[in-house]
Every structure is written in structure tokens, then in C-alpha cells.
Amino acid sequence: MGPGRVQSVSAGVVKVQDIRVSVSALGTMTALNTATVRAKVDAELKAIHFREGEIVKAGQLLVDLDTQSLEIQLTLAQGQFDRDNAQYKNALIDLQRYKDLLSKDAIAVQQVDTQEALVRQLKGSVLADQGALDNARLQISFAHVVAPISGRLGLKQVELGSLVRSSDPNGIVSITQFQPISAVFAVPEKYVPSIQIKLRKKEPLPVQVWDAQTQRILGTGRVSFADNAIDPSTGTLKLKALLDNKDELLFPNQFVNIKLQLDVLKNVLTVPSSAIQRGAIGTFVYVIKEDSTVITRGVKLLALDGDLQGVEGELKDGEKVVIDGADRLRDKSKVEVVRTNEANAGNATNAANGAAPAQTNPPKDAGGPGSKKQADTKSEASSKSEASSKPEASSKPEASSKPETGNERPKWMDRLPPEVVDKVKAMSDEERRAFFQKMRERRREGQGE
């Protein structure tokens, strides 16, 4: 830049506001509970009462199995129980008779003792038969398979008419509970003391879950658990956060970005993060003075919250700082502000609400002095003035329709890039006239923008 040259810059505004102290991490969503529904008996699948992907409640009927063989086992157990129970009741009656005769000294004591042993033996048989009967009824109840937990069903693994076995590793269907859902992530060990203090005091540790591109918030929650040891290979501590996931935007095994809020700094100076410059003096910003010159101010960096950088330094609320175009600036450089970004105050709120960060960089062709757009505009204006100096009524194209000779060179050849000249030379007069008409229309559209 020459001495006294004005540099076009974009500016941001210094604000005093609250800023969050956050830690970013990579995380994976995990289901709160997962269950594989398996049959407890081997039987043929008779009916399916669910749809794949359906939300089910705990205890809801899912499938029915064939119960014919189980009902036969129940009948056998019932018959055995009835037979032994009848013998037991008869032995009790005989025992009572023997005791009456013994009181009259009509029979021997040994006969009464033998009858009491028989009663106890038959009682044991009845209890065993009762257990077999209850087990047969239980097996029949297993033929009606219900959901063990509430959640969303996956793909069914069996079809109607197939033989379902209790040993099948894939089971009948899987159920995943992800309302609520948990996120597992790891943070560096230097943040462990702050996290432990918060958890010990039962203070909330808010967590935001963003998509893989960090463009949208998928859910919010709180830290519910911290691991009991730091991983020595990575120097990180695993945390688990619980999210309600009401919108069902989060699925198990989903890769996400995590932002853990550790604290909130109250009423601190904030500048756009793009305003921070680094050099021999450390971190600094260029402050734009009222006379359109810049001055260097050293700052100390605090927390970074989205596009906002908390700082400490000799800055005032409302001052303007350079956020783009600072690469050629020095103290007392003259600048022209082509764009001022005053969205600093809303950036933190937008980030919390999942909105995309405000744009801080000006468009490439901002139109300032020395910019590409201004140069193009001047070139187009001069070309237009040359074209307008000829009467439009003649309707002559910029390209001459006369045959080209070695001594003549049309003016349009000087205005086109070399790679386009050969293409235009090969055109007919009508094609060439249409080509230059399109160029004029594009030029007018560019000037209108």
C-alpha cells in the first residue's frame, strides 16, 4: 500500500455482556436401555401384533406362539396332581381313624406311625405335582411374548410360521429406549476439578448436542454421571449426559458434537473472534477511532462462545474493531468501513437456540476503494461509454462483418481474452452479433447489481 492509501475494512462492535465458558467434545449417543426380545419356549410363531419401528409400552403383547404342545403338558400335570391329591386326602382320613382306634387301645402304635409317614409322603407328591402344574401354566404364558421395556422396535427377525427357539441369538425383535437418551463424551482432565465441584454441589452442567456439521442443535440436557477414573491413554474423563429427546432427533450410536457449559462470565467485554490478531506483542485488536484511523490495543483472551471472544483490555463498550482487512494495517492507518457487524449481542443467543452464527466477513466484492468490483465497474463503464459513442441506429455489431486481412485487426479482438478470440473469429456475422449482445446484457446486469 502506498502512503496515505485508504484501506477498506469491515468492523465489529465491542459489547459488554455475559459469555459462556464451554468445552467442546466429540460424543456418541447411547440408548438408555436396550433389550432383545426372545421366546422362552420353543414353538411355532402364530401371530405378530406389532409393526416395525413402532413405539411400544412395557408389557404390550408382541407375538403369540403355538400352545398345543404346552396345553397337553398342562393336562398331564393337572391329572397327576389330581391323582396324588386324592390319595393324600384318603391317607389323612385313614390316619384320623387310626388315631381314634389307638385312643381305645384297639390297634398298635406302629400302625399309626406308618400311616403318618404315608401321609407325609403323599403330601410331598402333591407339592411336586403342584409345582409341575404351575410350571406348565407358566410355559403357556410364555407363548404370549410381551415387551420387557418401553421403546422403539427394530426390524423383526422372524416370520409367521417359523419355528422360534429360546436359543436364537437374534431373538424376535429388539427394543431401544431413547426417550430419554444419553450422550457419552470425554473431556480433558484439566476440567475435572471444575466438573467435580459442580456435581458435588448438585449444580447443573448444561449440555448441548449439535449435529456432525455443528450447524444445528439436536437436543439439550445435563450431565448425569462422571466415570470413576481418567483414561491414562488419552488423559480424558468420560461423562454421560441425559437428554429428553422429545423430538426423536437423536438415535443410538449417532455421532454428535458436544458443548458442555462449565460457567458463565458476567458482564465481560466481548468482540467478534475474527477481530483477534496475533503478533510480537501478543494478542491485540485494531480499534477504529473517530477520525477513521486505527490504533492497536492489546487484549487478554478469556472464553470463546461461538463467534464471540471474551477479552480483558483497554476497550470500551460500543467501540468498533476491525474484523476483516487487517492484514495490511498499522497504527494510524487510514481506513474506510464498508460494513459494520452489530450482531455481537445476538450471537450467543443464536448459538444457544441452534441458529447459524452471524456472518462477520464482508462479501468479497464489497465495492470499497481498490476492490475488484470497483475495478470491474470502471472497466465496464469505459467499455459502455465507448460502445455508446457509436449511434445505436446503425445496429452494427462490435465485431466487423468484413473479412479479416493481415493488415486489419478488429477492435473487439483487443477486448476479449486470447482463448475466446479464436472462437469468435470462427463465428458467422449473425452468431457474432448475438454473442456480443449477450455480453452487453450480462454487463448491464452486473452494473445493476
CSV table of C-alpha atoms in Angstrom, one decimal:
chain,number,residue,atom,x,y,z
A,1,MET,CA,0.0,0.0,0.0
A,2,GLY,CA,1.2,3.5,-0.8
A,3,PRO,CA,1.5,6.1,1.9
A,4,GLY,CA,-1.9,7.6,2.8
A,5,ARG,CA,-3.8,4.9,1.0
A,6,VAL,CA,-7.2,4.2,2.5
A,7,GLN,CA,-7.8,0.6,3.3
A,8,SER,CA,-11.3,-0.9,3.1
A,9,VAL,CA,-12.2,-2.9,6.2
A,10,SER,CA,-15.2,-4.5,8.0
A,11,ALA,CA,-15.9,-3.6,11.6
A,12,GLY,CA,-17.4,-5.3,14.6
A,13,VAL,CA,-18.7,-3.7,17.8
A,14,VAL,CA,-17.3,-4.2,21.4
A,15,LYS,CA,-20.1,-5.3,23.7
A,16,VAL,CA,-20.4,-5.8,27.4
A,17,GLN,CA,-22.4,-9.0,28.1
A,18,ASP,CA,-22.5,-12.4,29.6
A,19,ILE,CA,-20.5,-15.2,27.9
A,20,ARG,CA,-20.4,-18.9,28.5
A,21,VAL,CA,-17.4,-20.9,29.4
A,22,SER,CA,-17.8,-24.1,27.3
A,23,VAL,CA,-15.9,-27.2,26.4
A,24,SER,CA,-16.3,-28.8,23.0
A,25,ALA,CA,-16.1,-32.6,22.7
A,26,LEU,CA,-17.0,-35.4,20.4
A,27,GLY,CA,-19.7,-37.7,21.6
A,28,THR,CA,-21.8,-40.8,20.8
A,29,MET,CA,-25.4,-41.2,21.6
A,30,THR,CA,-26.3,-44.4,23.6
A,31,ALA,CA,-29.7,-45.9,24.3
A,32,LEU,CA,-30.8,-45.7,27.9
A,33,ASN,CA,-32.0,-49.3,27.7
A,34,THR,CA,-31.8,-51.9,25.0
A,35,ALA,CA,-33.5,-55.3,25.0
A,36,THR,CA,-33.6,-58.2,22.6
A,37,VAL,CA,-37.0,-59.9,22.8
A,38,ARG,CA,-36.5,-63.7,22.8
A,39,ALA,CA,-39.0,-66.5,23.2
A,40,LYS,CA,-38.7,-68.5,26.4
A,41,VAL,CA,-40.2,-71.7,24.8
A,42,ASP,CA,-39.6,-73.4,21.5
A,43,ALA,CA,-42.8,-73.1,19.4
A,44,GLU,CA,-44.2,-72.1,16.1
A,45,LEU,CA,-44.9,-68.4,15.5
A,46,LYS,CA,-48.6,-68.0,15.1
A,47,ALA,CA,-49.3,-64.2,15.2
A,48,ILE,CA,-47.4,-60.9,15.2
A,49,HIS,CA,-49.1,-57.9,17.0
A,50,PHE,CA,-46.5,-55.2,16.2
A,51,ARG,CA,-45.2,-53.1,13.3
A,52,GLU,CA,-41.5,-52.5,12.8
A,53,GLY,CA,-40.4,-49.1,14.1
A,54,GLU,CA,-43.5,-48.8,16.4
A,55,ILE,CA,-43.3,-47.3,19.9
A,56,VAL,CA,-44.4,-49.9,22.4
A,57,LYS,CA,-45.0,-49.8,26.2
A,58,ALA,CA,-43.7,-52.3,28.7
A,59,GLY,CA,-46.0,-55.3,28.9
A,60,GLN,CA,-47.5,-54.8,25.5
A,61,LEU,CA,-48.3,-58.0,23.6
A,62,LEU,CA,-45.9,-58.6,20.7
A,63,VAL,CA,-46.3,-62.1,19.3
A,64,ASP,CA,-48.3,-65.3,20.0
A,65,LEU,CA,-46.7,-68.8,19.8
A,66,ASP,CA,-48.4,-72.1,19.2
A,67,THR,CA,-49.6,-73.5,22.6
A,68,GLN,CA,-50.9,-77.0,21.6
A,69,SER,CA,-48.0,-79.0,23.0
A,70,LEU,CA,-47.9,-76.8,26.1
A,71,GLU,CA,-51.6,-77.3,26.7
A,72,ILE,CA,-51.0,-81.1,26.6
A,73,GLN,CA,-48.2,-80.8,29.2
A,74,LEU,CA,-50.6,-78.8,31.3
A,75,THR,CA,-53.3,-81.5,31.1
A,76,LEU,CA,-50.8,-84.2,32.1
A,77,ALA,CA,-49.6,-82.1,35.1
A,78,GLN,CA,-53.2,-81.5,36.1
A,79,GLY,CA,-54.0,-85.2,36.0
A,80,GLN,CA,-51.0,-86.2,38.1
A,81,PHE,CA,-51.9,-83.6,40.6
A,82,ASP,CA,-55.5,-84.7,41.0
A,83,ARG,CA,-54.5,-88.4,41.4
A,84,ASP,CA,-51.9,-87.7,44.1
A,85,ASN,CA,-54.1,-85.2,45.9
A,86,ALA,CA,-56.9,-87.8,46.1
A,87,GLN,CA,-54.5,-90.4,47.6
A,88,TYR,CA,-53.3,-87.7,50.1
A,89,LYS,CA,-56.8,-86.9,51.3
A,90,ASN,CA,-57.6,-90.6,51.7
A,91,ALA,CA,-54.5,-91.1,53.7
A,92,LEU,CA,-55.5,-88.3,56.0
A,93,ILE,CA,-58.9,-89.9,56.7
A,94,ASP,CA,-57.2,-93.2,57.5
A,95,LEU,CA,-54.8,-91.5,59.8
A,96,GLN,CA,-57.7,-90.0,61.8
A,97,ARG,CA,-59.4,-93.4,62.1
A,98,TYR,CA,-56.2,-95.0,63.4
A,99,LYS,CA,-55.7,-92.3,66.0
A,100,ASP,CA,-59.3,-92.9,67.2
A,101,LEU,CA,-58.7,-96.6,67.5
A,102,LEU,CA,-55.3,-96.0,69.2
A,103,SER,CA,-57.1,-93.9,71.8
A,104,LYS,CA,-59.3,-97.0,72.6
A,105,ASP,CA,-56.2,-99.2,72.6
A,106,ALA,CA,-57.6,-101.2,69.6
A,107,ILE,CA,-54.5,-101.1,67.4
A,108,ALA,CA,-50.8,-100.9,67.8
A,109,VAL,CA,-48.8,-97.6,67.9
A,110,GLN,CA,-46.6,-98.8,65.0
A,111,GLN,CA,-49.6,-98.9,62.6
A,112,VAL,CA,-50.4,-95.2,63.4
A,113,ASP,CA,-46.8,-94.2,62.9
A,114,THR,CA,-46.8,-96.0,59.5
A,115,GLN,CA,-49.9,-94.1,58.4
A,116,GLU,CA,-48.4,-90.7,59.4
A,117,ALA,CA,-45.3,-91.4,57.3
A,118,LEU,CA,-47.6,-92.3,54.3
A,119,VAL,CA,-49.5,-89.0,54.7
A,120,ARG,CA,-46.2,-87.1,54.7
A,121,GLN,CA,-45.1,-89.0,51.6
A,122,LEU,CA,-48.3,-88.3,49.7
A,123,LYS,CA,-48.2,-84.6,50.8
A,124,GLY,CA,-44.7,-84.3,49.2
A,125,SER,CA,-46.0,-85.9,45.9
A,126,VAL,CA,-48.9,-83.4,45.9
A,127,LEU,CA,-46.5,-80.4,46.3
A,128,ALA,CA,-44.3,-81.7,43.4
A,129,ASP,CA,-47.4,-82.1,41.3
A,130,GLN,CA,-48.4,-78.6,42.2
A,131,GLY,CA,-45.0,-77.3,41.0
A,132,ALA,CA,-45.3,-79.2,37.7
A,133,LEU,CA,-48.8,-77.8,37.2
A,134,ASP,CA,-47.6,-74.2,37.9
A,135,ASN,CA,-44.7,-74.7,35.5
A,136,ALA,CA,-47.0,-75.9,32.7
A,137,ARG,CA,-49.2,-72.8,33.2
A,138,LEU,CA,-46.1,-70.6,33.1
A,139,GLN,CA,-44.9,-72.2,29.9
A,140,ILE,CA,-48.2,-71.4,28.3
A,141,SER,CA,-47.9,-67.8,29.5
A,142,PHE,CA,-44.5,-67.6,27.8
A,143,ALA,CA,-46.3,-68.3,24.5
A,144,HIS,CA,-47.6,-64.8,24.7
A,145,VAL,CA,-44.5,-62.7,24.3
A,146,VAL,CA,-44.7,-59.1,25.7
A,147,ALA,CA,-42.3,-56.1,25.6
A,148,PRO,CA,-40.0,-56.1,28.6
A,149,ILE,CA,-39.3,-52.4,28.3
A,150,SER,CA,-40.8,-49.3,26.6
A,151,GLY,CA,-39.2,-48.0,23.5
A,152,ARG,CA,-39.0,-48.2,19.7
A,153,LEU,CA,-39.0,-51.6,17.9
A,154,GLY,CA,-36.4,-52.5,15.3
A,155,LEU,CA,-36.6,-54.9,12.4
A,156,LYS,CA,-38.3,-58.2,13.1
A,157,GLN,CA,-36.0,-61.3,12.9
A,158,VAL,CA,-38.6,-64.0,12.4
A,159,GLU,CA,-41.6,-64.5,10.1
A,160,LEU,CA,-45.0,-66.1,10.6
A,161,GLY,CA,-45.0,-69.9,10.6
A,162,SER,CA,-41.3,-70.1,11.5
A,163,LEU,CA,-40.0,-72.1,14.5
A,164,VAL,CA,-39.0,-69.8,17.3
A,165,ARG,CA,-36.3,-71.1,19.7
A,166,SER,CA,-35.3,-69.7,23.0
A,167,SER,CA,-31.6,-70.1,22.0
A,168,ASP,CA,-31.9,-67.9,18.9
A,169,PRO,CA,-29.2,-65.2,19.3
A,170,ASN,CA,-31.1,-62.6,17.3
A,171,GLY,CA,-34.4,-63.1,19.1
A,172,ILE,CA,-37.7,-62.0,17.7
A,173,VAL,CA,-37.1,-58.2,17.7
A,174,SER,CA,-35.1,-55.6,19.5
A,175,ILE,CA,-36.4,-52.7,21.6
A,176,THR,CA,-34.4,-49.5,22.1
A,177,GLN,CA,-35.4,-46.9,24.7
A,178,PHE,CA,-34.2,-43.4,23.7
A,179,GLN,CA,-36.7,-41.2,25.4
A,180,PRO,CA,-34.8,-40.1,27.3
A,181,ILE,CA,-31.4,-40.9,25.7
A,182,SER,CA,-27.9,-40.4,26.9
A,183,ALA,CA,-24.7,-39.0,25.3
A,184,VAL,CA,-21.3,-40.2,26.2
A,185,PHE,CA,-18.3,-38.0,25.7
A,186,ALA,CA,-14.8,-37.3,27.1
A,187,VAL,CA,-13.3,-34.0,28.3
A,188,PRO,CA,-9.6,-33.2,29.1
A,189,GLU,CA,-8.6,-33.9,32.7
A,190,LYS,CA,-7.8,-30.2,33.4
A,191,TYR,CA,-11.6,-29.6,33.5
A,192,VAL,CA,-12.2,-32.5,36.0
A,193,PRO,CA,-11.9,-30.3,39.2
A,194,SER,CA,-14.5,-27.8,38.0
A,195,ILE,CA,-16.8,-30.6,36.9
A,196,GLN,CA,-16.5,-32.5,40.2
A,197,ILE,CA,-17.2,-29.3,42.2
A,198,LYS,CA,-20.4,-28.8,40.2
A,199,LEU,CA,-21.5,-32.4,40.6
A,200,ARG,CA,-20.8,-32.5,44.3
A,201,LYS,CA,-22.8,-29.3,44.9
A,202,LYS,CA,-25.5,-30.8,42.6
A,203,GLU,CA,-25.3,-27.8,40.3
A,204,PRO,CA,-26.5,-28.4,36.7
A,205,LEU,CA,-23.9,-28.8,34.0
A,206,PRO,CA,-25.8,-27.9,30.8
A,207,VAL,CA,-25.0,-29.8,27.6
A,208,GLN,CA,-25.9,-29.0,24.0
A,209,VAL,CA,-25.8,-31.7,21.4
A,210,TRP,CA,-25.0,-30.5,17.8
A,211,ASP,CA,-25.1,-32.4,14.6
A,212,ALA,CA,-21.9,-33.6,12.9
A,213,GLN,CA,-21.5,-30.3,10.9
A,214,THR,CA,-22.1,-28.1,14.0
A,215,GLN,CA,-25.0,-26.4,12.2
A,216,ARG,CA,-28.0,-27.4,14.3
A,217,ILE,CA,-28.8,-28.1,18.0
A,218,LEU,CA,-30.3,-31.6,18.2
A,219,GLY,CA,-31.0,-31.6,21.9
A,220,THR,CA,-30.1,-30.2,25.3
A,221,GLY,CA,-29.6,-31.9,28.7
A,222,ARG,CA,-27.5,-32.1,31.8
A,223,VAL,CA,-24.5,-34.2,32.9
A,224,SER,CA,-25.8,-37.1,35.0
A,225,PHE,CA,-22.7,-39.2,35.6
A,226,ALA,CA,-18.9,-39.0,35.6
A,227,ASP,CA,-16.7,-42.0,35.2
A,228,ASN,CA,-14.6,-43.2,38.2
A,229,ALA,CA,-11.2,-43.0,36.5
A,230,ILE,CA,-9.3,-40.9,33.9
A,231,ASP,CA,-8.3,-42.8,30.8
A,232,PRO,CA,-4.4,-42.7,31.0
A,233,SER,CA,-4.0,-43.3,27.3
A,234,THR,CA,-5.9,-40.1,26.3
A,235,GLY,CA,-5.9,-38.1,29.6
A,236,THR,CA,-9.7,-37.6,29.4
A,237,LEU,CA,-12.6,-38.3,31.7
A,238,LYS,CA,-15.8,-39.8,30.3
A,239,LEU,CA,-19.1,-38.1,31.1
A,240,LYS,CA,-22.7,-39.1,30.4
A,241,ALA,CA,-25.4,-36.6,29.8
A,242,LEU,CA,-29.2,-37.3,29.9
A,243,LEU,CA,-31.5,-35.7,27.2
A,244,ASP,CA,-35.2,-36.0,27.0
A,245,ASN,CA,-35.1,-36.3,23.1
A,246,LYS,CA,-38.8,-35.4,22.7
A,247,ASP,CA,-38.3,-34.6,19.0
A,248,GLU,CA,-36.6,-38.0,18.4
A,249,LEU,CA,-33.8,-36.3,16.6
A,250,LEU,CA,-31.2,-38.4,18.4
A,251,PHE,CA,-30.6,-42.1,17.7
A,252,PRO,CA,-28.3,-44.6,19.4
A,253,ASN,CA,-24.7,-44.8,18.0
A,254,GLN,CA,-25.2,-41.4,16.4
A,255,PHE,CA,-22.0,-39.2,16.1
A,256,VAL,CA,-22.5,-35.8,17.6
A,257,ASN,CA,-20.7,-32.7,18.8
A,258,ILE,CA,-21.0,-31.8,22.4
A,259,LYS,CA,-20.8,-28.4,24.1
A,260,LEU,CA,-20.5,-28.6,27.9
A,261,GLN,CA,-21.1,-25.3,29.7
A,262,LEU,CA,-18.9,-25.1,32.8
A,263,ASP,CA,-19.6,-21.5,33.8
A,264,VAL,CA,-20.9,-18.1,32.8
A,265,LEU,CA,-18.8,-15.0,32.9
A,266,LYS,CA,-21.0,-12.0,33.8
A,267,ASN,CA,-20.6,-8.5,32.1
A,268,VAL,CA,-17.4,-9.0,30.3
A,269,LEU,CA,-16.1,-7.3,27.2
A,270,THR,CA,-16.7,-9.3,24.0
A,271,VAL,CA,-15.5,-8.8,20.4
A,272,PRO,CA,-16.0,-10.9,17.3
A,273,SER,CA,-13.5,-13.7,17.3
A,274,SER,CA,-12.3,-12.6,13.8
A,275,ALA,CA,-11.1,-9.3,15.4
A,276,ILE,CA,-8.4,-11.0,17.4
A,277,GLN,CA,-4.9,-10.5,15.9
A,278,ARG,CA,-1.7,-12.1,16.9
A,279,GLY,CA,1.8,-10.7,16.7
A,280,ALA,CA,5.0,-9.9,18.5
A,281,ILE,CA,3.1,-8.1,21.2
A,282,GLY,CA,0.7,-11.0,21.8
A,283,THR,CA,-3.0,-10.8,21.1
A,284,PHE,CA,-4.4,-7.5,20.1
A,285,VAL,CA,-7.2,-5.8,18.1
A,286,TYR,CA,-7.3,-2.8,15.8
A,287,VAL,CA,-9.7,-0.1,17.2
A,288,ILE,CA,-11.2,2.3,14.7
A,289,LYS,CA,-11.1,5.9,16.0
A,290,GLU,CA,-13.4,8.7,15.1
A,291,ASP,CA,-11.0,10.1,12.6
A,292,SER,CA,-11.1,6.8,10.6
A,293,THR,CA,-7.6,5.7,11.8
A,294,VAL,CA,-6.8,2.6,13.7
A,295,ILE,CA,-4.8,2.0,16.9
A,296,THR,CA,-3.5,-1.2,18.4
A,297,ARG,CA,-4.9,-2.3,21.7
A,298,GLY,CA,-3.5,-5.4,23.5
A,299,VAL,CA,-6.1,-7.8,25.0
A,300,LYS,CA,-6.1,-10.8,27.2
A,301,LEU,CA,-8.3,-13.7,25.9
A,302,LEU,CA,-11.0,-15.2,28.1
A,303,ALA,CA,-13.6,-17.7,27.0
A,304,LEU,CA,-14.8,-18.2,23.4
A,305,ASP,CA,-18.5,-18.6,22.9
A,306,GLY,CA,-19.4,-19.2,19.3
A,307,ASP,CA,-18.4,-16.2,17.3
A,308,LEU,CA,-17.8,-14.1,20.5
A,309,GLN,CA,-14.5,-13.8,22.2
A,310,GLY,CA,-14.4,-12.6,25.8
A,311,VAL,CA,-11.4,-10.3,26.4
A,312,GLU,CA,-9.8,-8.1,29.0
A,313,GLY,CA,-8.1,-4.8,27.9
A,314,GLU,CA,-8.5,-1.1,27.3
A,315,LEU,CA,-11.6,-1.3,25.3
A,316,LYS,CA,-14.9,0.4,25.8
A,317,ASP,CA,-18.5,-0.7,25.1
A,318,GLY,CA,-19.6,0.4,21.7
A,319,GLU,CA,-16.1,0.9,20.2
A,320,LYS,CA,-15.5,-0.5,16.7
A,321,VAL,CA,-12.8,-3.0,15.9
A,322,VAL,CA,-11.5,-4.3,12.6
A,323,ILE,CA,-12.8,-7.8,11.8
A,324,ASP,CA,-11.7,-8.1,8.2
A,325,GLY,CA,-9.0,-6.4,6.1
A,326,ALA,CA,-6.5,-6.1,9.0
A,327,ASP,CA,-3.6,-7.8,7.2
A,328,ARG,CA,-2.1,-4.5,5.8
A,329,LEU,CA,-3.0,-2.3,8.7
A,330,ARG,CA,-0.6,-0.5,11.0
A,331,ASP,CA,-1.1,2.1,13.8
A,332,LYS,CA,-2.6,5.3,12.4
A,333,SER,CA,-3.5,3.6,9.1
A,334,LYS,CA,-6.5,5.3,7.4
A,335,VAL,CA,-9.5,3.0,6.9
A,336,GLU,CA,-12.9,3.1,5.4
A,337,VAL,CA,-15.6,0.9,7.0
A,338,VAL,CA,-17.6,-0.8,4.3
A,339,ARG,CA,-19.6,-2.9,6.6
A,340,THR,CA,-20.3,-2.9,10.4
A,341,ASN,CA,-21.4,-6.1,12.1
A,342,GLU,CA,-23.5,-5.2,15.1
A,343,ALA,CA,-24.9,-8.7,15.7
A,344,ASN,CA,-22.5,-9.4,18.5
A,345,ALA,CA,-25.1,-9.3,21.2
A,346,GLY,CA,-27.3,-11.8,19.5
A,347,ASN,CA,-24.6,-14.3,18.6
A,348,ALA,CA,-24.6,-16.1,22.0
A,349,THR,CA,-28.4,-16.2,21.9
A,350,ASN,CA,-28.4,-17.5,18.4
A,351,ALA,CA,-25.9,-20.2,19.3
A,352,ALA,CA,-28.0,-21.3,22.2
A,353,ASN,CA,-31.1,-21.5,20.0
A,354,GLY,CA,-29.3,-23.5,17.3
A,355,ALA,CA,-29.1,-20.7,14.7
A,356,ALA,CA,-26.2,-20.4,12.4
A,357,PRO,CA,-23.6,-17.9,13.5
A,358,ALA,CA,-23.9,-14.4,12.1
A,359,GLN,CA,-21.7,-13.6,9.1
A,360,THR,CA,-18.7,-11.5,10.2
A,361,ASN,CA,-16.8,-11.4,6.9
A,362,PRO,CA,-17.8,-8.9,4.2
A,363,PRO,CA,-18.6,-10.0,0.7
A,364,LYS,CA,-15.5,-10.3,-1.5
A,365,ASP,CA,-16.6,-7.6,-3.9
A,366,ALA,CA,-17.7,-5.1,-1.2
A,367,GLY,CA,-17.2,-2.1,-3.5
A,368,GLY,CA,-14.6,-0.2,-1.5
A,369,PRO,CA,-11.7,1.6,-2.9
A,370,GLY,CA,-9.3,-0.7,-4.7
A,371,SER,CA,-11.8,-3.6,-4.6
A,372,LYS,CA,-12.2,-5.9,-7.6
A,373,LYS,CA,-15.8,-4.9,-8.1
A,374,GLN,CA,-14.9,-1.2,-8.3
A,375,ALA,CA,-12.2,-2.0,-10.9
A,376,ASP,CA,-14.7,-4.1,-12.9
A,377,THR,CA,-17.3,-1.3,-12.7
A,378,LYS,CA,-14.8,1.2,-14.1
A,379,SER,CA,-13.8,-1.1,-16.9
A,380,GLU,CA,-17.4,-1.8,-17.7
A,381,ALA,CA,-18.3,1.9,-17.6
A,382,SER,CA,-15.4,2.7,-20.0
A,383,SER,CA,-16.5,-0.1,-22.3
A,384,LYS,CA,-20.0,1.1,-22.2
A,385,SER,CA,-19.0,4.7,-23.0
A,386,GLU,CA,-17.0,3.5,-26.0
A,387,ALA,CA,-19.9,1.5,-27.2
A,388,SER,CA,-22.4,4.4,-26.7
A,389,SER,CA,-20.2,6.8,-28.7
A,390,LYS,CA,-21.5,4.9,-31.8
A,391,PRO,CA,-25.0,5.5,-32.9
A,392,GLU,CA,-27.3,2.7,-31.9
A,393,ALA,CA,-29.5,3.2,-35.0
A,394,SER,CA,-26.8,1.7,-37.2
A,395,SER,CA,-27.2,-1.6,-35.4
A,396,LYS,CA,-23.6,-2.5,-36.3
A,397,PRO,CA,-22.1,-5.1,-34.0
A,398,GLU,CA,-18.8,-4.6,-32.3
A,399,ALA,CA,-17.4,-7.3,-34.5
A,400,SER,CA,-16.8,-6.2,-38.1
A,401,SER,CA,-18.6,-8.3,-40.7
A,402,LYS,CA,-15.8,-7.5,-43.2
A,403,PRO,CA,-13.4,-10.3,-44.0
A,404,GLU,CA,-10.3,-10.1,-41.9
A,405,THR,CA,-7.0,-9.4,-43.6
A,406,GLY,CA,-3.5,-9.4,-42.4
A,407,ASN,CA,-3.5,-5.6,-42.3
A,408,GLU,CA,-6.7,-5.1,-40.4
A,409,ARG,CA,-7.4,-6.1,-36.8
A,410,PRO,CA,-10.9,-5.5,-35.4
A,411,LYS,CA,-11.2,-3.7,-32.1
A,412,TRP,CA,-13.1,-6.4,-30.4
A,413,MET,CA,-10.0,-8.6,-30.5
A,414,ASP,CA,-8.3,-6.3,-28.1
A,415,ARG,CA,-11.3,-6.6,-25.7
A,416,LEU,CA,-11.5,-10.4,-25.5
A,417,PRO,CA,-9.2,-12.9,-23.8
A,418,PRO,CA,-6.9,-14.7,-26.3
A,419,GLU,CA,-8.7,-18.0,-25.7
A,420,VAL,CA,-12.0,-16.5,-26.8
A,421,VAL,CA,-10.7,-14.7,-29.9
A,422,ASP,CA,-10.3,-17.8,-32.0
A,423,LYS,CA,-13.8,-19.0,-31.0
A,424,VAL,CA,-15.4,-15.6,-32.0
A,425,LYS,CA,-13.4,-15.5,-35.3
A,426,ALA,CA,-14.9,-18.8,-36.3
A,427,MET,CA,-18.4,-17.4,-35.9
A,428,SER,CA,-20.7,-16.1,-38.6
A,429,ASP,CA,-21.8,-12.5,-38.6
A,430,GLU,CA,-25.1,-13.3,-37.0
A,431,GLU,CA,-23.6,-15.6,-34.4
A,432,ARG,CA,-21.0,-12.9,-33.6
A,433,ARG,CA,-23.7,-10.3,-33.3
A,434,ALA,CA,-25.7,-12.4,-30.9
A,435,PHE,CA,-22.6,-13.2,-28.9
A,436,PHE,CA,-21.8,-9.5,-28.3
A,437,GLN,CA,-25.4,-8.8,-27.5
A,438,LYS,CA,-25.3,-11.4,-24.7
A,439,MET,CA,-22.1,-9.8,-23.4
A,440,ARG,CA,-23.8,-6.4,-23.2
A,441,GLU,CA,-26.8,-7.8,-21.3
A,442,ARG,CA,-24.5,-9.5,-18.8
A,443,ARG,CA,-22.6,-6.2,-18.3
A,444,ARG,CA,-25.9,-4.3,-17.7
A,445,GLU,CA,-27.0,-7.0,-15.1
A,446,GLY,CA,-23.6,-6.7,-13.4
A,447,GLN,CA,-24.0,-2.9,-13.2
A,448,GLY,CA,-27.5,-3.3,-11.8
A,449,GLU,CA,-26.2,-5.5,-9.0
